[in-house]
Coordinates of N, CA and C in Angstrom, one line a residue:
M1 N 0.8 -1.2 0.0 CA 0.0 0.0 0.0 C 0.9 1.2 0.0
I2 N 1.9 1.2 0.9 CA 2.8 2.4 1.0 C 3.5 2.6 -0.4
N3 N 3.9 1.5 -1.0 CA 4.6 1.5 -2.3 C 3.7 2.1 -3.3
G4 N 2.4 1.7 -3.3 CA 1.5 2.3 -4.3 C 1.3 3.8 -4.1
I5 N 1.1 4.2 -2.9 CA 0.9 5.6 -2.6 C 2.1 6.4 -2.9
M6 N 3.3 5.9 -2.5 CA 4.5 6.6 -2.6 C 5.0 6.7 -4.1
T7 N 4.4 5.9 -4.9 CA 4.7 6.1 -6.4 C 4.4 7.5 -6.8
L8 N 3.4 8.1 -6.2 CA 3.1 9.5 -6.6 C 4.0 10.5 -5.9
S9 N 5.0 10.1 -5.1 CA 5.9 11.0 -4.4 C 6.5 12.0 -5.4
G10 N 6.3 13.3 -5.2 CA 6.8 14.3 -6.0 C 5.9 14.6 -7.2
A11 N 4.8 13.9 -7.3 CA 3.8 14.2 -8.4 C 2.4 14.2 -7.9
W12 N 2.2 14.7 -6.6 CA 0.9 14.7 -6.0 C 0.0 15.6 -6.8
E13 N 0.5 16.6 -7.5 CA -0.4 17.5 -8.2 C -1.2 16.8 -9.3
K14 N -0.7 15.7 -9.8 CA -1.4 14.9 -10.8 C -2.7 14.3 -10.3
L15 N -2.8 14.1 -9.0 CA -4.0 13.6 -8.3 C -5.2 14.6 -8.5
R16 N -4.9 15.9 -8.6 CA -6.0 16.9 -8.8 C -6.6 16.8 -10.1
S17 N -5.8 16.4 -11.1 CA -6.3 16.5 -12.5 C -6.6 15.2 -13.2
D18 N -6.1 14.1 -12.6 CA -6.2 12.8 -13.3 C -7.3 12.0 -12.5
P19 N -8.5 11.8 -13.1 CA -9.5 11.0 -12.4 C -9.2 9.6 -12.2
I20 N -8.4 9.0 -13.1 CA -8.0 7.6 -13.0 C -7.2 7.4 -11.7
L21 N -6.2 8.3 -11.5 CA -5.4 8.2 -10.3 C -6.2 8.3 -9.0
K22 N -7.3 9.1 -9.1 CA -8.1 9.2 -7.9 C -8.7 7.8 -7.5
F23 N -9.2 7.1 -8.5 CA -9.8 5.8 -8.3 C -8.7 4.8 -7.8
L24 N -7.5 4.9 -8.4 CA -6.5 4.0 -7.9 C -6.0 4.3 -6.5
I25 N -5.9 5.6 -6.2 CA -5.5 5.9 -4.8 C -6.5 5.5 -3.8
V26 N -7.8 5.7 -4.1 CA -8.9 5.3 -3.2 C -8.8 3.8 -3.0
S27 N -8.7 3.0 -4.1 CA -8.6 1.5 -4.0 C -7.4 1.1 -3.2
I28 N -6.3 1.7 -3.4 CA -5.1 1.4 -2.6 C -5.3 1.8 -1.1
S29 N -6.0 2.8 -0.9 CA -6.3 3.2 0.5 C -7.2 2.2 1.2
F30 N -8.3 1.8 0.5 CA -9.1 0.7 1.0 C -8.3 -0.5 1.4
Y31 N -7.4 -0.9 0.4 CA -6.6 -2.1 0.6 C -5.7 -1.9 1.9
G32 N -5.1 -0.7 2.0 CA -4.3 -0.4 3.1 C -5.0 -0.4 4.5
M33 N -6.2 0.2 4.5 CA -7.0 0.2 5.7 C -7.3 -1.2 6.1
S34 N -7.7 -2.0 5.2 CA -8.1 -3.4 5.5 C -7.0 -4.2 6.0
T35 N -5.8 -4.1 5.3 CA -4.7 -4.9 5.8 C -4.1 -4.4 7.1
F36 N -4.2 -3.1 7.4 CA -3.8 -2.7 8.7 C -4.8 -3.1 9.8
E37 N -6.1 -3.0 9.5 CA -7.1 -3.3 10.4 C -7.1 -4.7 10.9
G38 N -6.8 -5.6 9.9 CA -6.9 -7.1 10.2 C -6.0 -7.5 11.3
P39 N -4.7 -7.2 11.2 CA -3.8 -7.5 12.4 C -4.1 -6.8 13.6
M40 N -4.6 -5.5 13.5 CA -4.9 -4.7 14.7 C -6.1 -5.4 15.4
M41 N -7.1 -5.9 14.6 CA -8.2 -6.5 15.2 C -7.9 -7.9 15.9
S42 N -6.7 -8.4 15.7 CA -6.3 -9.6 16.3 C -5.7 -9.4 17.7
I43 N -5.4 -8.1 18.0 CA -5.0 -7.8 19.4 C -6.1 -8.0 20.3
K44 N -5.8 -8.6 21.5 CA -6.8 -9.1 22.4 C -7.8 -7.9 22.8
T45 N -7.3 -6.8 23.2 CA -8.1 -5.7 23.7 C -9.0 -5.2 22.5
V46 N -8.5 -5.0 21.3 CA -9.3 -4.6 20.2 C -10.3 -5.6 19.8
N47 N -9.9 -6.9 19.8 CA -10.8 -8.0 19.5 C -12.0 -8.0 20.4
A48 N -11.7 -7.7 21.7 CA -12.8 -7.8 22.7 C -13.9 -6.7 22.3
L49 N -13.4 -5.6 21.7 CA -14.4 -4.6 21.3 C -15.0 -4.9 20.0
S50 N -14.3 -5.5 19.0 CA -14.8 -5.7 17.7 C -15.5 -7.0 17.4
H51 N -15.2 -8.0 18.2 CA -15.7 -9.4 18.0 C -17.2 -9.4 17.9
Y52 N -17.8 -10.0 16.9 CA -19.2 -10.2 16.7 C -19.9 -8.8 16.5
T53 N -19.2 -7.8 16.0 CA -19.8 -6.6 15.7 C -19.8 -6.3 14.2
D54 N -20.5 -5.3 13.7 CA -20.5 -4.9 12.3 C -19.1 -4.4 11.9
W55 N -18.3 -4.0 12.8 CA -16.9 -3.5 12.5 C -16.2 -4.6 11.7
T56 N -16.2 -5.8 12.2 CA -15.6 -6.9 11.5 C -16.1 -7.1 10.0
I57 N -17.4 -7.0 9.9 CA -18.0 -7.1 8.6 C -17.6 -6.0 7.7
G58 N -17.6 -4.8 8.3 CA -17.2 -3.6 7.5 C -15.8 -3.7 7.1
H59 N -14.9 -4.2 7.9 CA -13.5 -4.3 7.6 C -13.3 -5.3 6.4
V60 N -14.0 -6.4 6.4 CA -13.9 -7.3 5.3 C -14.4 -6.7 4.0
H61 N -15.5 -6.1 4.1 CA -16.1 -5.5 2.9 C -15.4 -4.3 2.4
S62 N -14.7 -3.6 3.2 CA -13.9 -2.4 2.7 C -12.7 -2.9 1.9
G63 N -12.2 -4.0 2.4 CA -11.0 -4.6 1.7 C -11.5 -5.2 0.4
A64 N -12.5 -6.0 0.4 CA -13.0 -6.7 -0.8 C -13.6 -5.7 -1.8
L65 N -14.7 -5.0 -1.3 CA -15.4 -4.2 -2.3 C -14.7 -2.9 -2.6
G66 N -14.0 -2.3 -1.6 CA -13.3 -1.1 -1.9 C -12.2 -1.3 -2.9
W67 N -11.3 -2.3 -2.6 CA -10.2 -2.6 -3.4 C -10.6 -3.0 -4.8
V68 N -11.4 -4.1 -4.9 CA -11.8 -4.7 -6.1 C -12.7 -3.7 -6.9
G69 N -13.6 -3.0 -6.2 CA -14.5 -2.1 -6.9 C -13.8 -0.9 -7.6
F70 N -13.0 -0.2 -6.8 CA -12.4 1.0 -7.3 C -11.3 0.6 -8.3
I71 N -10.6 -0.5 -8.2 CA -9.6 -0.9 -9.2 C -10.3 -1.2 -10.5
S72 N -11.5 -1.9 -10.4 CA -12.2 -2.2 -11.6 C -12.8 -0.9 -12.3
I73 N -13.3 0.0 -11.4 CA -13.8 1.3 -12.0 C -12.7 2.0 -12.7
G74 N -11.5 2.1 -12.0 CA -10.3 2.7 -12.6 C -10.0 2.1 -14.0
A75 N -10.0 0.8 -14.1 CA -9.6 0.1 -15.4 C -10.7 0.4 -16.4
M76 N -12.0 0.5 -16.0 CA -13.0 0.8 -17.0 C -12.9 2.2 -17.5
W77 N -12.5 3.1 -16.6 CA -12.3 4.5 -16.9 C -11.2 4.6 -18.0
I78 N -10.1 4.0 -17.7 CA -9.0 4.0 -18.7 C -9.4 3.5 -20.0
S79 N -10.1 2.4 -20.0 CA -10.5 1.8 -21.3 C -11.5 2.6 -22.0
G80 N -12.4 3.3 -21.3 CA -13.4 4.2 -21.9 C -12.7 5.4 -22.6
V81 N -11.7 6.0 -21.9 CA -11.0 7.1 -22.5 C -10.3 6.7 -23.8
M82 N -9.6 5.5 -23.6 CA -8.9 5.0 -24.8 C -9.8 4.7 -25.9
Q83 N -10.9 4.1 -25.6 CA -11.9 3.7 -26.6 C -12.4 5.0 -27.3
G84 N -12.8 6.0 -26.6 CA -13.2 7.3 -27.2 C -12.2 7.9 -28.1
L85 N -10.9 7.9 -27.6 CA -9.9 8.5 -28.4 C -9.7 7.7 -29.7
M86 N -9.8 6.4 -29.6 CA -9.6 5.6 -30.9 C -10.8 5.8 -31.8
W87 N -12.0 6.0 -31.3 CA -13.1 6.2 -32.2 C -13.1 7.6 -32.9
R88 N -12.4 8.5 -32.2 CA -12.3 9.9 -32.8 C -11.1 10.1 -33.7
A89 N -10.1 9.2 -33.6 CA -8.9 9.4 -34.4 C -9.1 9.3 -35.9
I90 N -8.7 10.3 -36.6 CA -8.9 10.3 -38.1 C -7.5 10.6 -38.8
N91 N -7.4 10.0 -40.0 CA -6.3 10.2 -40.8 C -6.4 11.6 -41.5
P92 N -5.3 12.1 -42.1 CA -5.3 13.3 -42.8 C -6.4 13.4 -43.9
D93 N -6.7 12.2 -44.5 CA -7.7 12.2 -45.6 C -9.1 12.1 -45.0
G94 N -9.3 12.1 -43.7 CA -10.6 12.1 -43.1 C -11.2 10.7 -42.8
S95 N -10.4 9.7 -43.1 CA -10.9 8.3 -42.8 C -10.5 8.0 -41.3
L96 N -11.2 7.0 -40.8 CA -11.0 6.6 -39.4 C -9.6 5.9 -39.3
T97 N -8.8 6.2 -38.3 CA -7.5 5.6 -38.1 C -7.7 4.2 -37.7
Y98 N -8.6 3.9 -36.8 CA -8.8 2.6 -36.2 C -10.2 2.0 -36.6
S99 N -10.3 0.8 -36.9 CA -11.6 0.1 -37.2 C -12.2 -0.2 -35.8
F100 N -13.5 -0.5 -35.9 CA -14.2 -0.9 -34.6 C -13.6 -2.1 -34.0
I101 N -13.2 -3.1 -34.8 CA -12.6 -4.3 -34.3 C -11.3 -4.0 -33.6
E102 N -10.5 -3.1 -34.2 CA -9.2 -2.7 -33.5 C -9.4 -2.1 -32.2
S103 N -10.5 -1.3 -32.0 CA -10.8 -0.7 -30.7 C -11.2 -1.8 -29.7
V104 N -12.0 -2.8 -30.2 CA -12.4 -3.9 -29.3 C -11.2 -4.7 -28.9
Q105 N -10.3 -5.0 -29.8 CA -9.1 -5.8 -29.5 C -8.2 -5.0 -28.5
A106 N -8.1 -3.7 -28.6 CA -7.3 -2.9 -27.7 C -7.9 -2.9 -26.3
M107 N -9.2 -3.1 -26.2 CA -9.9 -3.1 -24.9 C -9.9 -4.5 -24.2
H108 N -9.5 -5.5 -24.9 CA -9.6 -6.9 -24.3 C -9.0 -7.0 -22.9
P109 N -7.8 -6.5 -22.6 CA -7.3 -6.6 -21.3 C -8.1 -5.9 -20.2
Y110 N -8.7 -4.8 -20.6 CA -9.6 -4.1 -19.6 C -10.9 -4.9 -19.4
Y111 N -11.4 -5.5 -20.5 CA -12.6 -6.3 -20.3 C -12.3 -7.5 -19.4
V112 N -11.1 -8.1 -19.5 CA -10.8 -9.2 -18.6 C -10.8 -8.7 -17.1
V113 N -10.2 -7.6 -16.8 CA -10.2 -7.0 -15.5 C -11.6 -6.8 -15.0
R114 N -12.4 -6.2 -15.9 CA -13.9 -6.0 -15.6 C -14.6 -7.3 -15.3
L115 N -14.3 -8.3 -16.1 CA -14.9 -9.6 -15.9 C -14.5 -10.2 -14.5
L116 N -13.3 -10.1 -14.2 CA -12.8 -10.6 -12.9 C -13.4 -9.9 -11.8
G117 N -13.4 -8.6 -11.8 CA -14.0 -7.8 -10.7 C -15.5 -8.0 -10.6
G118 N -16.2 -8.1 -11.7 CA -17.6 -8.3 -11.7 C -18.0 -9.7 -11.2
T119 N -17.1 -10.7 -11.5 CA -17.3 -12.1 -11.1 C -17.1 -12.1 -9.6
L120 N -16.1 -11.4 -9.0 CA -15.9 -11.4 -7.6 C -17.2 -10.8 -6.9
Y121 N -17.7 -9.7 -7.4 CA -18.9 -9.1 -6.8 C -20.1 -10.1 -6.9
L122 N -20.3 -10.7 -8.1 CA -21.4 -11.7 -8.2 C -21.3 -12.8 -7.3
V123 N -20.1 -13.4 -7.2 CA -19.9 -14.5 -6.3 C -20.2 -14.1 -4.8
G124 N -19.7 -12.9 -4.5 CA -20.0 -12.4 -3.1 C -21.5 -12.2 -2.9
M125 N -22.2 -11.7 -3.9 CA -23.7 -11.5 -3.7 C -24.4 -12.9 -3.6
L126 N -24.0 -13.9 -4.4 CA -24.6 -15.2 -4.4 C -24.3 -15.8 -3.0
L127 N -23.1 -15.7 -2.5 CA -22.8 -16.2 -1.2 C -23.7 -15.6 -0.1
M128 N -23.9 -14.3 -0.2 CA -24.7 -13.5 0.7 C -26.1 -14.1 0.7
A129 N -26.7 -14.2 -0.6 CA -28.0 -14.7 -0.7 C -28.2 -16.1 -0.1
Y130 N -27.2 -17.0 -0.4 CA -27.2 -18.3 0.2 C -27.1 -18.3 1.7
N131 N -26.3 -17.4 2.2 CA -26.2 -17.3 3.7 C -27.5 -16.9 4.3
I132 N -28.2 -15.9 3.7 CA -29.5 -15.4 4.2 C -30.5 -16.5 4.1
F133 N -30.5 -17.2 2.9 CA -31.5 -18.3 2.8 C -31.3 -19.4 3.8
R134 N -30.0 -19.8 4.1 CA -29.8 -20.8 5.1 C -30.1 -20.3 6.5
T135 N -29.9 -19.0 6.7 CA -30.2 -18.4 8.0 C -31.7 -18.5 8.3
V136 N -32.5 -18.1 7.3 CA -34.0 -18.0 7.4 C -34.6 -19.4 7.4
F137 N -34.2 -20.2 6.4 CA -34.9 -21.5 6.2 C -34.1 -22.7 6.6
G138 N -33.0 -22.5 7.2 CA -32.1 -23.6 7.6 C -32.7 -24.4 8.8
E139 N -32.0 -25.5 9.2 CA -32.5 -26.3 10.3 C -32.4 -25.5 11.6
P140 N -33.3 -25.7 12.6 CA -33.1 -25.1 13.9 C -31.9 -25.6 14.6
L141 N -31.3 -24.8 15.4 CA -30.1 -25.1 16.1 C -30.3 -26.4 17.0
S142 N -31.5 -26.6 17.5 CA -31.7 -27.7 18.4 C -31.6 -29.0 17.5
A143 N -32.0 -29.0 16.3 CA -31.9 -30.2 15.4 C -30.5 -30.5 15.1
I144 N -29.7 -29.5 14.9 CA -28.3 -29.7 14.6 C -27.6 -30.2 15.8
A145 N -27.9 -29.7 17.0 CA -27.3 -30.1 18.2 C -27.6 -31.6 18.5
A146 N -28.9 -31.9 18.3 CA -29.3 -33.3 18.5 C -28.6 -34.3 17.6
E147 N -28.4 -33.9 16.3 CA -27.8 -34.7 15.3 C -26.3 -35.0 15.7
H148 N -25.7 -34.1 16.2 CA -24.3 -34.2 16.6 C -24.0 -34.6 18.0
G149 N -25.1 -34.9 18.7 CA -25.0 -35.4 20.1 C -24.6 -34.3 21.1
A150 N -24.7 -33.1 20.8 CA -24.3 -32.0 21.7 C -25.5 -31.7 22.6
P151 N -25.3 -31.4 23.8 CA -26.4 -31.1 24.8 C -27.0 -29.8 24.4
E152 N -28.4 -29.8 24.4 CA -29.1 -28.6 24.0 C -29.1 -27.5 25.1
D153 N -28.9 -27.9 26.3 CA -29.0 -27.0 27.4 C -27.6 -26.3 27.7
R154 N -26.7 -26.4 26.8 CA -25.4 -25.8 27.0 C -25.5 -24.3 27.2
K155 N -24.9 -23.7 28.2 CA -24.9 -22.3 28.5 C -23.9 -21.6 27.5
V156 N -24.3 -20.4 27.1 CA -23.5 -19.6 26.2 C -23.0 -18.4 27.0
A157 N -21.7 -18.2 27.1 CA -21.2 -17.1 27.9 C -21.5 -15.8 27.2
T158 N -21.9 -14.8 27.9 CA -22.2 -13.5 27.4 C -21.2 -12.5 28.1
V159 N -20.9 -11.4 27.4 CA -20.0 -10.4 28.0 C -20.8 -9.3 28.6

């Protein structure tokens, strides 16, 4: 994360005018926050505060969705600008410099990144839907406990 941000060392003014850099810096920031927060949340006193709270869920989602989402958005932005410039490029005689097929071929790597990012989002949403379905319509805890021979009257410690 530090390496990614320090790449702009001495060129921070580019961040004001380049929208792609803004997306990339935000994605790197999400990645950095998430990777810093993870080890911090393993510290006993911090874990006592964060365990079983939405903080843990937010931490995971900021890393996954923030990093993947903003990196994918940045790649799509780059490809869109490139695509627009290719469509507008003309030769001195007024003919188009690039054919439509050439612009699609140039966009292929960006479409792959978009596919990967979108697939990660889709898989995450499907897992969430499955989790909600199992939570709502799954077996009651007592049936699971009886199946595994666990006593149903076990006390659960609360803080």
